[in-house]
């Protein structure tokens, strides 16, 4: 099938490349000339496992092209809206400028029977507002939220846990069923595997996405709240998480206590959800999300306090090595990264901060040039008075032994911002070990 993907950021670039890999003819469209040029050369503009291979293969096969010209979308049967919905500069709502512009720009390219599928995360009600514009030219608007995780984006796009398609109901002249059939054809490998395929109304589909992210954020903040209680009682939150996680109703995943969540989705999505609920007169229904946000941000304070206390009350002119800058491993994304935030705060307190990360240094350096960046992990550890792991890359979590770290560092203070190290092993090697919510 011929497809267009409007917006070639994280979501769109991955979507375009994976759709080409499953046999479709895809044009990815973006207003950013540099990005289009990079993608057209078959280069991934960000770090995402397998993306580079899919881009190269797609472009070589001739099934994948990128362009800045919206007219290239003409002739495609399904058009995916994958532009960003960032947090507004002067508030917490989502900025829908790019979504509106994408839909308006697409209108002259649409033919009767085409399907426009929104993938961007939007406040509930957006699709219903946009639908009449699309329907006026005889096309259908559906909402098809995306649940991909960075670092797993290719796998999550080809083989998702579930597919959700919201269609307009109660309107004459719109063939929702036909639009759903088009999407079944688009996602043929997942459909062939009997992946749950849930058809809803537009509002439900929009809400599914924000509800899922709100739930995940709440789960993380719940365990981080337990970490706060553990800190004043001497309990160990990792054992607590293991124990409650064995209950299948609770589950162990996303009960990793530490410096909390960040990235381009969870923080902005819970804030936009709260703002939308307020607009709808139901602010109290999701008032807990403000607490979720507050707990999350407090964990960064806690990590900084641990370093300060461990170094005797001041980090001034102390060498602190920060392991990690990305908001999570297998990503070079530093958007709202708790890891980088901790590094910046330590720098602000007068520490000599050295940051290392296998993928995110370039991005981090652009945003925070005041920090000292070192590519090589061991080089970064040399002469450290304290080390803190804030992104649990394998290089830090599994491959760095306490003995090896001790052979490089000057001090013996290890702070485990992700509760990923074996506390006993670090202590046995002479380190003073501090976890998050661990004795
Ligand atoms: C998230 C959702 O998981 C995904 O479904 C949605 O489409 C986009 O937003 P992503 O932003 O890639 O994906 O990251 P995710 O893996 O969810 O992690 C988010 C943050 O939570 C990271 O900073 C991570 O370190 C943190 N986290 C995760 C924890 O602090 N503890 C955990 O137990 C799990």
Short mmCIF file of C-alpha atoms and ligand atoms in Angstrom, two decimals:
data_model
loop_
_atom_site.label_atom_id
_atom_site.label_comp_id
_atom_site.label_asym_id
_atom_site.label_seq_id
_atom_site.Cartn_x
_atom_site.Cartn_y
_atom_site.Cartn_z
CA UNK A 1 0.00 0.00 0.00
CA UNK A 2 1.16 3.55 -0.58
CA UNK A 3 1.50 5.42 2.68
CA UNK A 4 2.54 8.89 3.75
CA UNK A 5 3.91 9.75 7.17
CA UNK A 6 3.72 13.42 8.13
CA UNK A 7 6.41 14.33 10.67
CA UNK A 8 9.69 12.41 10.77
CA UNK A 9 10.67 12.80 14.41
CA UNK A 10 11.01 9.84 16.71
CA UNK A 11 7.61 8.45 15.97
CA UNK A 12 7.40 9.27 12.26
CA UNK A 13 10.89 8.21 11.19
CA UNK A 14 10.48 4.86 12.90
CA UNK A 15 6.98 4.42 11.52
CA UNK A 16 8.03 5.22 7.95
CA UNK A 17 11.04 2.88 8.04
CA UNK A 18 9.18 -0.03 9.62
CA UNK A 19 6.20 0.31 7.28
CA UNK A 20 8.58 0.13 4.31
CA UNK A 21 10.19 -2.95 5.86
CA UNK A 22 6.86 -4.78 5.86
CA UNK A 23 6.31 -4.12 2.17
CA UNK A 24 4.59 -0.76 1.88
CA UNK A 25 5.64 2.14 -0.34
CA UNK A 26 6.24 5.02 2.02
CA UNK A 27 6.96 8.71 1.77
CA UNK A 28 8.02 10.44 4.98
CA UNK A 29 7.43 14.19 4.98
CA UNK A 30 8.97 16.76 7.29
CA UNK A 31 9.50 20.53 7.17
CA UNK A 32 13.05 20.15 8.54
CA UNK A 33 15.34 20.04 5.48
CA UNK A 34 18.35 18.74 7.40
CA UNK A 35 16.36 15.89 8.82
CA UNK A 36 14.93 14.94 5.42
CA UNK A 37 18.41 15.00 3.94
CA UNK A 38 19.82 12.81 6.72
CA UNK A 39 17.00 10.31 6.40
CA UNK A 40 17.27 10.29 2.60
CA UNK A 41 20.89 9.23 2.95
CA UNK A 42 19.63 6.30 5.01
CA UNK A 43 21.04 7.69 8.24
CA UNK A 44 19.14 7.59 11.50
CA UNK A 45 18.96 11.10 13.00
CA UNK A 46 18.88 9.64 16.54
CA UNK A 47 20.01 6.50 18.29
CA UNK A 48 17.48 3.71 17.98
CA UNK A 49 18.44 0.04 17.63
CA UNK A 50 17.76 -1.44 14.13
CA UNK A 51 16.50 1.85 12.68
CA UNK A 52 19.64 2.46 10.64
CA UNK A 53 19.34 -0.97 8.97
CA UNK A 54 15.69 -0.47 8.10
CA UNK A 55 16.34 2.98 6.64
CA UNK A 56 19.18 1.73 4.47
CA UNK A 57 17.20 -1.27 3.26
CA UNK A 58 14.08 0.82 2.63
CA UNK A 59 15.90 3.43 0.58
CA UNK A 60 17.84 0.82 -1.40
CA UNK A 61 14.61 -1.03 -2.21
CA UNK A 62 13.08 2.21 -3.54
CA UNK A 63 10.07 1.75 -1.26
CA UNK A 64 11.08 4.48 1.17
CA UNK A 65 11.60 8.14 0.33
CA UNK A 66 11.68 11.34 2.37
CA UNK A 67 10.67 14.79 1.24
CA UNK A 68 9.88 18.30 2.45
CA UNK A 69 7.14 18.60 -0.16
CA UNK A 70 3.68 17.77 1.13
CA UNK A 71 2.49 17.19 -2.45
CA UNK A 72 4.41 13.89 -2.35
CA UNK A 73 1.65 12.57 -0.08
CA UNK A 74 -0.74 12.56 -3.07
CA UNK A 75 -1.58 9.08 -4.20
CA UNK A 76 -1.07 7.44 -0.82
CA UNK A 77 -4.03 5.52 0.55
CA UNK A 78 -3.28 6.03 4.25
CA UNK A 79 -1.64 9.12 5.75
CA UNK A 80 -0.18 9.00 9.23
CA UNK A 81 0.04 12.15 11.34
CA UNK A 82 3.16 11.72 13.45
CA UNK A 83 4.14 15.28 14.33
CA UNK A 84 5.10 16.35 17.84
CA UNK A 85 2.75 17.72 20.47
CA UNK A 86 5.22 19.37 22.86
CA UNK A 87 4.36 21.05 26.13
CA UNK A 88 3.38 24.68 25.51
CA UNK A 89 6.07 27.18 26.36
CA UNK A 90 3.84 29.16 28.72
CA UNK A 91 1.83 26.35 30.29
CA UNK A 92 1.33 22.63 30.72
CA UNK A 93 -1.11 21.95 27.86
CA UNK A 94 -0.06 20.28 24.65
CA UNK A 95 0.86 22.55 21.74
CA UNK A 96 -1.26 21.40 18.78
CA UNK A 97 0.17 23.81 16.20
CA UNK A 98 1.98 21.06 14.31
CA UNK A 99 -1.00 18.70 14.28
CA UNK A 100 -3.28 21.37 12.86
CA UNK A 101 -0.70 22.40 10.28
CA UNK A 102 -0.13 18.78 9.22
CA UNK A 103 -3.83 18.12 8.69
CA UNK A 104 -4.38 21.40 6.83
CA UNK A 105 -1.31 20.82 4.66
CA UNK A 106 -2.50 17.35 3.79
CA UNK A 107 -6.02 18.33 2.71
CA UNK A 108 -5.16 19.23 -0.93
CA UNK A 109 -3.47 15.82 -1.33
CA UNK A 110 -6.40 13.73 -0.15
CA UNK A 111 -8.76 11.76 -2.36
CA UNK A 112 -12.16 10.34 -1.46
CA UNK A 113 -11.67 7.07 0.40
CA UNK A 114 -8.24 7.95 1.80
CA UNK A 115 -7.61 7.40 5.47
CA UNK A 116 -5.88 9.94 7.71
CA UNK A 117 -4.63 8.18 10.83
CA UNK A 118 -3.56 10.34 13.75
CA UNK A 119 -0.70 8.83 15.74
CA UNK A 120 0.43 11.88 17.71
CA UNK A 121 -0.51 12.00 21.39
CA UNK A 122 -3.26 14.61 21.63
CA UNK A 123 -5.69 15.94 24.23
CA UNK A 124 -9.03 14.13 24.08
CA UNK A 125 -11.39 15.95 21.71
CA UNK A 126 -8.75 16.90 19.15
CA UNK A 127 -9.73 14.25 16.59
CA UNK A 128 -13.42 15.18 16.74
CA UNK A 129 -12.43 18.80 16.12
CA UNK A 130 -10.26 17.88 13.12
CA UNK A 131 -12.53 15.27 11.53
CA UNK A 132 -14.89 17.62 9.59
CA UNK A 133 -11.94 19.11 7.66
CA UNK A 134 -10.84 15.68 6.50
CA UNK A 135 -14.38 14.49 5.81
CA UNK A 136 -15.10 17.56 3.68
CA UNK A 137 -12.81 16.08 1.02
CA UNK A 138 -14.34 12.61 1.34
CA UNK A 139 -11.54 11.06 3.41
CA UNK A 140 -11.87 9.51 6.88
CA UNK A 141 -10.02 10.50 10.05
CA UNK A 142 -9.18 7.74 12.52
CA UNK A 143 -7.04 7.90 15.65
CA UNK A 144 -4.41 5.21 15.93
CA UNK A 145 -2.29 5.90 19.03
CA UNK A 146 1.28 4.71 19.19
CA UNK A 147 2.71 3.00 22.28
CA UNK A 148 6.32 2.57 21.18
CA UNK A 149 9.09 2.75 23.75
CA UNK A 150 12.37 4.37 22.81
CA UNK A 151 15.03 1.71 22.50
CA UNK A 152 12.36 -0.80 21.41
CA UNK A 153 10.66 1.39 18.84
CA UNK A 154 11.13 -0.88 15.81
CA UNK A 155 9.96 -3.99 17.63
CA UNK A 156 7.02 -2.13 19.18
CA UNK A 157 5.91 -0.82 15.77
CA UNK A 158 6.09 -4.14 13.92
CA UNK A 159 4.94 -6.31 16.77
CA UNK A 160 2.89 -4.18 19.20
CA UNK A 161 1.06 -5.50 22.29
CA UNK A 162 -2.18 -4.20 20.82
CA UNK A 163 -3.50 -2.01 18.02
CA UNK A 164 -6.09 0.63 18.78
CA UNK A 165 -8.10 2.44 16.14
CA UNK A 166 -10.66 5.09 17.03
CA UNK A 167 -13.28 5.91 14.41
CA UNK A 168 -15.93 8.59 14.18
CA UNK A 169 -19.34 7.31 15.18
CA UNK A 170 -22.79 8.70 14.61
CA UNK A 171 -21.86 10.64 11.46
CA UNK A 172 -23.41 10.04 8.06
CA UNK A 173 -21.22 9.58 5.06
CA UNK A 174 -18.10 8.34 6.89
CA UNK A 175 -17.29 4.70 6.39
CA UNK A 176 -15.46 3.86 9.60
CA UNK A 177 -15.43 0.14 8.85
CA UNK A 178 -13.67 0.69 5.53
CA UNK A 179 -11.07 2.86 7.24
CA UNK A 180 -10.47 0.15 9.83
CA UNK A 181 -9.98 -2.39 7.03
CA UNK A 182 -7.33 -0.15 5.50
CA UNK A 183 -5.44 -0.11 8.81
CA UNK A 184 -5.76 -3.88 9.16
CA UNK A 185 -4.07 -4.16 5.80
CA UNK A 186 -1.36 -1.68 6.83
CA UNK A 187 -0.54 -3.65 9.97
CA UNK A 188 -0.81 -7.04 8.23
CA UNK A 189 2.01 -8.86 10.11
CA UNK A 190 0.56 -7.97 13.53
CA UNK A 191 -2.98 -8.74 12.36
CA UNK A 192 -1.81 -12.14 11.04
CA UNK A 193 -0.42 -12.87 14.52
CA UNK A 194 -3.82 -12.14 16.08
CA UNK A 195 -2.53 -9.10 17.95
CA UNK A 196 -5.49 -7.62 19.84
CA UNK A 197 -7.09 -5.06 17.51
CA UNK A 198 -9.40 -2.76 19.41
CA UNK A 199 -11.81 -0.50 17.54
CA UNK A 200 -13.19 2.39 19.58
CA UNK A 201 -14.65 5.85 19.16
CA UNK A 202 -12.24 8.76 18.69
CA UNK A 203 -12.31 9.97 22.29
CA UNK A 204 -11.54 6.53 23.69
CA UNK A 205 -8.61 6.04 21.33
CA UNK A 206 -7.13 9.40 22.34
CA UNK A 207 -7.65 8.61 26.01
CA UNK A 208 -6.16 5.11 25.79
CA UNK A 209 -2.80 6.62 25.04
CA UNK A 210 -2.74 9.21 27.81
CA UNK A 211 -4.30 6.77 30.28
CA UNK A 212 -1.57 4.21 29.54
CA UNK A 213 1.19 6.76 30.08
CA UNK A 214 -0.51 8.15 33.20
CA UNK A 215 -0.72 4.63 34.62
CA UNK A 216 2.94 3.90 33.92
CA UNK A 217 4.02 7.21 35.47
CA UNK A 218 1.84 6.51 38.49
CA UNK A 219 3.33 3.06 38.91
CA UNK A 220 6.86 4.49 38.94
CA UNK A 221 5.93 7.27 41.34
CA UNK A 222 4.13 4.80 43.58
CA UNK A 223 7.29 2.78 44.08
CA UNK A 224 9.32 5.96 44.47
CA UNK A 225 6.88 7.08 47.20
CA UNK A 226 7.54 3.73 48.89
CA UNK A 227 11.26 4.48 48.52
CA UNK A 228 10.71 7.69 50.48
CA UNK A 229 9.03 5.73 53.25
CA UNK A 230 11.78 3.11 53.12
CA UNK A 231 14.34 5.86 53.59
CA UNK A 232 12.92 6.86 56.97
CA UNK A 233 12.28 3.31 58.18
CA UNK A 234 15.37 1.43 57.08
CA UNK A 235 13.38 -0.78 54.71
CA UNK A 236 14.62 -1.83 51.25
CA UNK A 237 12.35 -0.74 48.40
CA UNK A 238 13.86 -3.20 45.91
CA UNK A 239 12.88 -6.15 48.11
CA UNK A 240 9.50 -4.56 48.66
CA UNK A 241 9.04 -4.25 44.87
CA UNK A 242 10.08 -7.88 44.36
CA UNK A 243 7.64 -9.03 47.00
CA UNK A 244 4.61 -7.05 45.81
CA UNK A 245 5.57 -7.67 42.17
CA UNK A 246 5.01 -11.41 42.59
CA UNK A 247 1.33 -10.63 42.89
CA UNK A 248 0.23 -10.97 39.26
CA UNK A 249 -2.32 -8.20 39.78
CA UNK A 250 0.54 -5.82 40.55
CA UNK A 251 3.46 -7.14 38.47
CA UNK A 252 7.14 -6.27 38.89
CA UNK A 253 7.63 -4.22 35.70
CA UNK A 254 7.78 -0.44 36.12
CA UNK A 255 8.39 -0.84 39.85
CA UNK A 256 11.99 0.24 39.49
CA UNK A 257 12.60 2.89 42.17
CA UNK A 258 15.36 5.39 41.46
CA UNK A 259 15.70 8.93 40.18
CA UNK A 260 12.37 8.66 38.39
CA UNK A 261 10.96 9.00 34.91
CA UNK A 262 11.80 11.46 32.16
CA UNK A 263 11.81 11.52 28.37
CA UNK A 264 9.69 13.10 25.69
CA UNK A 265 6.45 11.40 26.74
CA UNK A 266 5.58 10.56 30.33
CA UNK A 267 6.32 13.98 31.93
CA UNK A 268 4.63 16.07 29.25
CA UNK A 269 1.74 13.65 28.79
CA UNK A 270 0.70 13.63 32.44
CA UNK A 271 0.86 17.44 32.55
CA UNK A 272 -1.15 17.81 29.35
CA UNK A 273 -3.69 15.28 30.66
CA UNK A 274 -4.14 17.30 33.87
CA UNK A 275 -4.54 20.51 31.86
CA UNK A 276 -7.15 18.89 29.60
CA UNK A 277 -9.05 17.44 32.56
CA UNK A 278 -9.19 20.94 34.08
CA UNK A 279 -10.61 22.31 30.83
CA UNK A 280 -13.24 19.59 30.92
CA UNK A 281 -14.20 20.48 34.50
CA UNK A 282 -12.78 17.21 35.82
CA UNK A 283 -9.47 18.37 37.19
CA UNK A 284 -10.11 16.53 40.46
CA UNK A 285 -10.31 13.18 38.63
CA UNK A 286 -6.62 13.29 37.80
CA UNK A 287 -5.44 15.56 40.63
CA UNK A 288 -3.23 12.65 41.74
CA UNK A 289 -1.11 13.19 38.63
CA UNK A 290 0.22 16.37 40.20
CA UNK A 291 1.47 14.25 43.10
CA UNK A 292 2.90 11.74 40.63
CA UNK A 293 4.87 14.58 39.03
CA UNK A 294 5.95 16.00 42.41
CA UNK A 295 7.15 12.63 43.76
CA UNK A 296 9.06 12.11 40.53
CA UNK A 297 10.86 15.45 40.76
CA UNK A 298 11.65 14.93 44.47
CA UNK A 299 13.73 11.88 43.60
CA UNK A 300 16.20 14.07 41.75
CA UNK A 301 16.57 16.20 44.89
CA UNK A 302 17.14 13.05 46.88
CA UNK A 303 19.90 11.85 44.55
CA UNK A 304 21.67 15.21 44.78
CA UNK A 305 21.31 15.24 48.59
CA UNK A 306 22.82 11.75 48.78
CA UNK A 307 25.92 12.90 46.91
CA UNK A 308 26.23 16.03 49.06
CA UNK A 309 25.83 14.10 52.34
CA UNK A 310 28.16 11.34 51.23
CA UNK A 311 30.86 13.89 50.50
CA UNK A 312 30.58 15.39 53.97
CA UNK A 313 28.03 18.15 53.36
CA UNK A 314 29.50 19.88 50.32
CA UNK A 315 30.39 18.93 46.79
CA UNK A 316 32.30 22.17 46.19
CA UNK A 317 35.38 21.40 44.09
CA UNK A 318 34.83 17.65 44.45
CA UNK A 319 35.13 15.40 41.41
CA UNK A 320 31.78 13.77 40.76
CA UNK A 321 31.45 11.31 37.89
CA UNK A 322 27.93 10.96 36.55
CA UNK A 323 27.33 7.69 34.70
CA UNK A 324 24.61 8.40 32.16
CA UNK A 325 22.91 11.41 30.57
CA UNK A 326 20.11 9.85 28.50
CA UNK A 327 16.69 9.56 30.15
CA UNK A 328 17.00 5.80 29.85
CA UNK A 329 19.41 3.24 28.36
CA UNK A 330 19.45 2.40 24.62
CA UNK A 331 18.53 5.98 23.80
CA UNK A 332 20.36 9.23 23.10
CA UNK A 333 17.30 11.20 24.15
CA UNK A 334 17.93 13.79 26.87
CA UNK A 335 14.50 15.39 26.86
CA UNK A 336 13.50 15.94 30.50
CA UNK A 337 16.27 13.54 31.49
CA UNK A 338 16.49 13.04 35.25
CA UNK A 339 20.09 11.89 34.75
CA UNK A 340 21.21 15.12 33.15
CA UNK A 341 19.21 17.17 35.63
CA UNK A 342 21.10 15.57 38.53
CA UNK A 343 24.41 16.34 36.80
CA UNK A 344 23.44 19.98 36.20
CA UNK A 345 22.35 20.45 39.80
CA UNK A 346 25.60 19.02 41.15
CA UNK A 347 27.48 21.39 38.86
CA UNK A 348 25.34 24.22 40.24
CA UNK A 349 26.50 23.30 43.74
CA UNK A 350 30.11 23.75 42.72
CA UNK A 351 31.12 20.16 41.99
CA UNK A 352 33.49 19.36 39.15
CA UNK A 353 31.09 17.16 37.24
CA UNK A 354 32.22 14.70 34.59
CA UNK A 355 29.43 13.12 32.56
CA UNK A 356 29.77 10.04 30.42
CA UNK A 357 27.18 8.24 28.30
CA UNK A 358 27.50 5.76 25.42
CA UNK A 359 25.07 7.64 23.15
CA UNK A 360 23.82 10.94 24.54
CA UNK A 361 26.95 13.09 24.98
CA UNK A 362 26.46 15.07 21.78
CA UNK A 363 22.89 15.99 22.66
CA UNK A 364 23.76 16.71 26.29
CA UNK A 365 26.70 18.91 25.34
CA UNK A 366 24.53 21.02 23.09
CA UNK A 367 22.07 21.72 25.91
CA UNK A 368 24.51 21.93 28.83
CA UNK A 369 27.94 22.90 27.54
CA UNK A 370 29.01 23.86 31.07
CA UNK A 371 29.52 20.21 32.06
CA UNK A 372 32.66 18.21 31.37
CA UNK A 373 31.93 15.31 29.00
CA UNK A 374 34.14 12.27 28.57
CA UNK A 375 33.34 9.51 26.09
CA UNK A 376 35.36 6.78 27.71
CA UNK A 377 33.82 5.36 30.86
CA UNK A 378 37.10 4.51 32.55
CA UNK A 379 38.57 7.89 31.70
CA UNK A 380 35.50 9.50 33.27
CA UNK A 381 35.96 7.49 36.47
CA UNK A 382 39.56 8.51 36.98
CA UNK A 383 40.15 10.57 40.14
CA UNK A 384 36.44 10.68 41.03
CA UNK A 385 35.63 11.49 44.64
CA UNK A 386 32.13 10.09 44.14
CA UNK A 387 30.38 8.25 41.33
CA UNK A 388 26.67 8.19 40.65
CA UNK A 389 24.87 5.94 38.18
CA UNK A 390 21.84 7.73 36.77
CA UNK A 391 21.18 5.81 33.53
CA UNK A 392 21.44 2.05 33.79
CA UNK A 393 23.36 1.27 30.60
CA UNK A 394 24.90 -2.23 30.65
CA UNK A 395 28.37 -0.63 30.64
CA UNK A 396 27.64 0.82 34.09
CA UNK A 397 25.14 -1.52 35.61
CA UNK A 398 26.47 -4.94 34.65
CA UNK A 399 29.93 -4.56 33.19
CA UNK A 400 31.47 -2.14 35.68
CA UNK A 401 32.76 -4.13 38.64
CA UNK A 402 33.32 -2.36 41.97
CA UNK A 403 36.93 -3.57 41.94
CA UNK A 404 37.57 -2.02 38.54
CA UNK A 405 35.87 1.24 39.56
CA UNK A 406 38.03 1.28 42.70
CA UNK A 407 41.18 0.97 40.59
CA UNK A 408 40.26 4.26 38.84
CA UNK A 409 38.44 6.47 41.33
CA UNK A 410 40.02 8.45 44.16
CA UNK A 411 37.13 8.28 46.61
CA UNK A 412 34.94 5.34 47.60
CA UNK A 413 31.46 6.82 47.38
CA UNK A 414 29.05 5.04 45.01
CA UNK A 415 25.51 6.29 44.56
CA UNK A 416 23.16 4.02 42.70
CA UNK A 417 20.48 6.25 41.22
CA UNK A 418 18.82 3.28 39.50
CA UNK A 419 19.18 0.59 42.15
CA UNK A 420 21.00 -1.52 39.61
CA UNK A 421 24.15 -2.50 41.51
CA UNK A 422 24.71 -5.33 43.95
CA UNK A 423 25.05 -3.35 47.18
CA UNK A 424 26.88 -6.15 49.00
CA UNK A 425 29.48 -6.51 46.23
CA UNK A 426 30.19 -2.77 46.20
CA UNK A 427 30.50 -2.66 49.98
CA UNK A 428 32.76 -5.73 49.96
CA UNK A 429 35.05 -3.90 47.53
CA UNK A 430 35.42 -1.03 50.00
CA UNK A 431 32.81 1.36 48.70
CA UNK A 432 30.28 3.29 50.72
CA UNK A 433 27.19 2.37 48.74
CA UNK A 434 23.97 4.40 48.71
CA UNK A 435 20.86 3.24 46.83
CA UNK A 436 17.51 4.98 46.39
CA UNK A 437 15.18 3.76 49.13
CA UNK A 438 17.65 1.14 50.31
CA UNK A 439 19.35 0.99 53.68
C1 LIG B 1 6.85 5.71 27.26
C2 LIG B 1 5.84 4.56 27.23
O1 LIG B 1 6.42 3.41 27.88
C3 LIG B 1 5.46 4.23 25.80
O2 LIG B 1 4.47 3.21 25.79
C4 LIG B 1 4.91 5.49 25.14
O3 LIG B 1 4.58 5.23 23.78
C5 LIG B 1 5.93 6.60 25.22
O4 LIG B 1 6.31 6.84 26.58
P1 LIG B 1 9.47 5.89 26.77
O5 LIG B 1 9.35 7.37 26.98
O6 LIG B 1 10.29 5.38 25.64
O7 LIG B 1 8.04 5.24 26.60
O8 LIG B 1 10.12 5.32 28.11
P2 LIG B 1 9.79 4.22 29.21
O9 LIG B 1 10.48 2.97 28.92
O10 LIG B 1 8.34 4.15 29.49
O11 LIG B 1 10.54 4.88 30.47
C6 LIG B 1 10.15 6.18 30.91
C7 LIG B 1 10.98 6.62 32.07
O12 LIG B 1 10.65 5.90 33.23
C8 LIG B 1 12.50 6.47 31.90
O13 LIG B 1 13.14 7.65 32.37
C9 LIG B 1 12.84 5.31 32.78
O14 LIG B 1 14.13 5.35 33.28
C10 LIG B 1 11.80 5.47 33.89
N1 LIG B 1 11.48 4.23 34.60
C11 LIG B 1 10.95 3.17 33.95
C12 LIG B 1 11.68 4.15 35.97
O15 LIG B 1 12.17 5.11 36.61
N2 LIG B 1 11.35 3.00 36.62
C13 LIG B 1 10.83 1.92 35.99
O16 LIG B 1 10.56 0.93 36.66
C14 LIG B 1 10.62 2.02 34.60
#
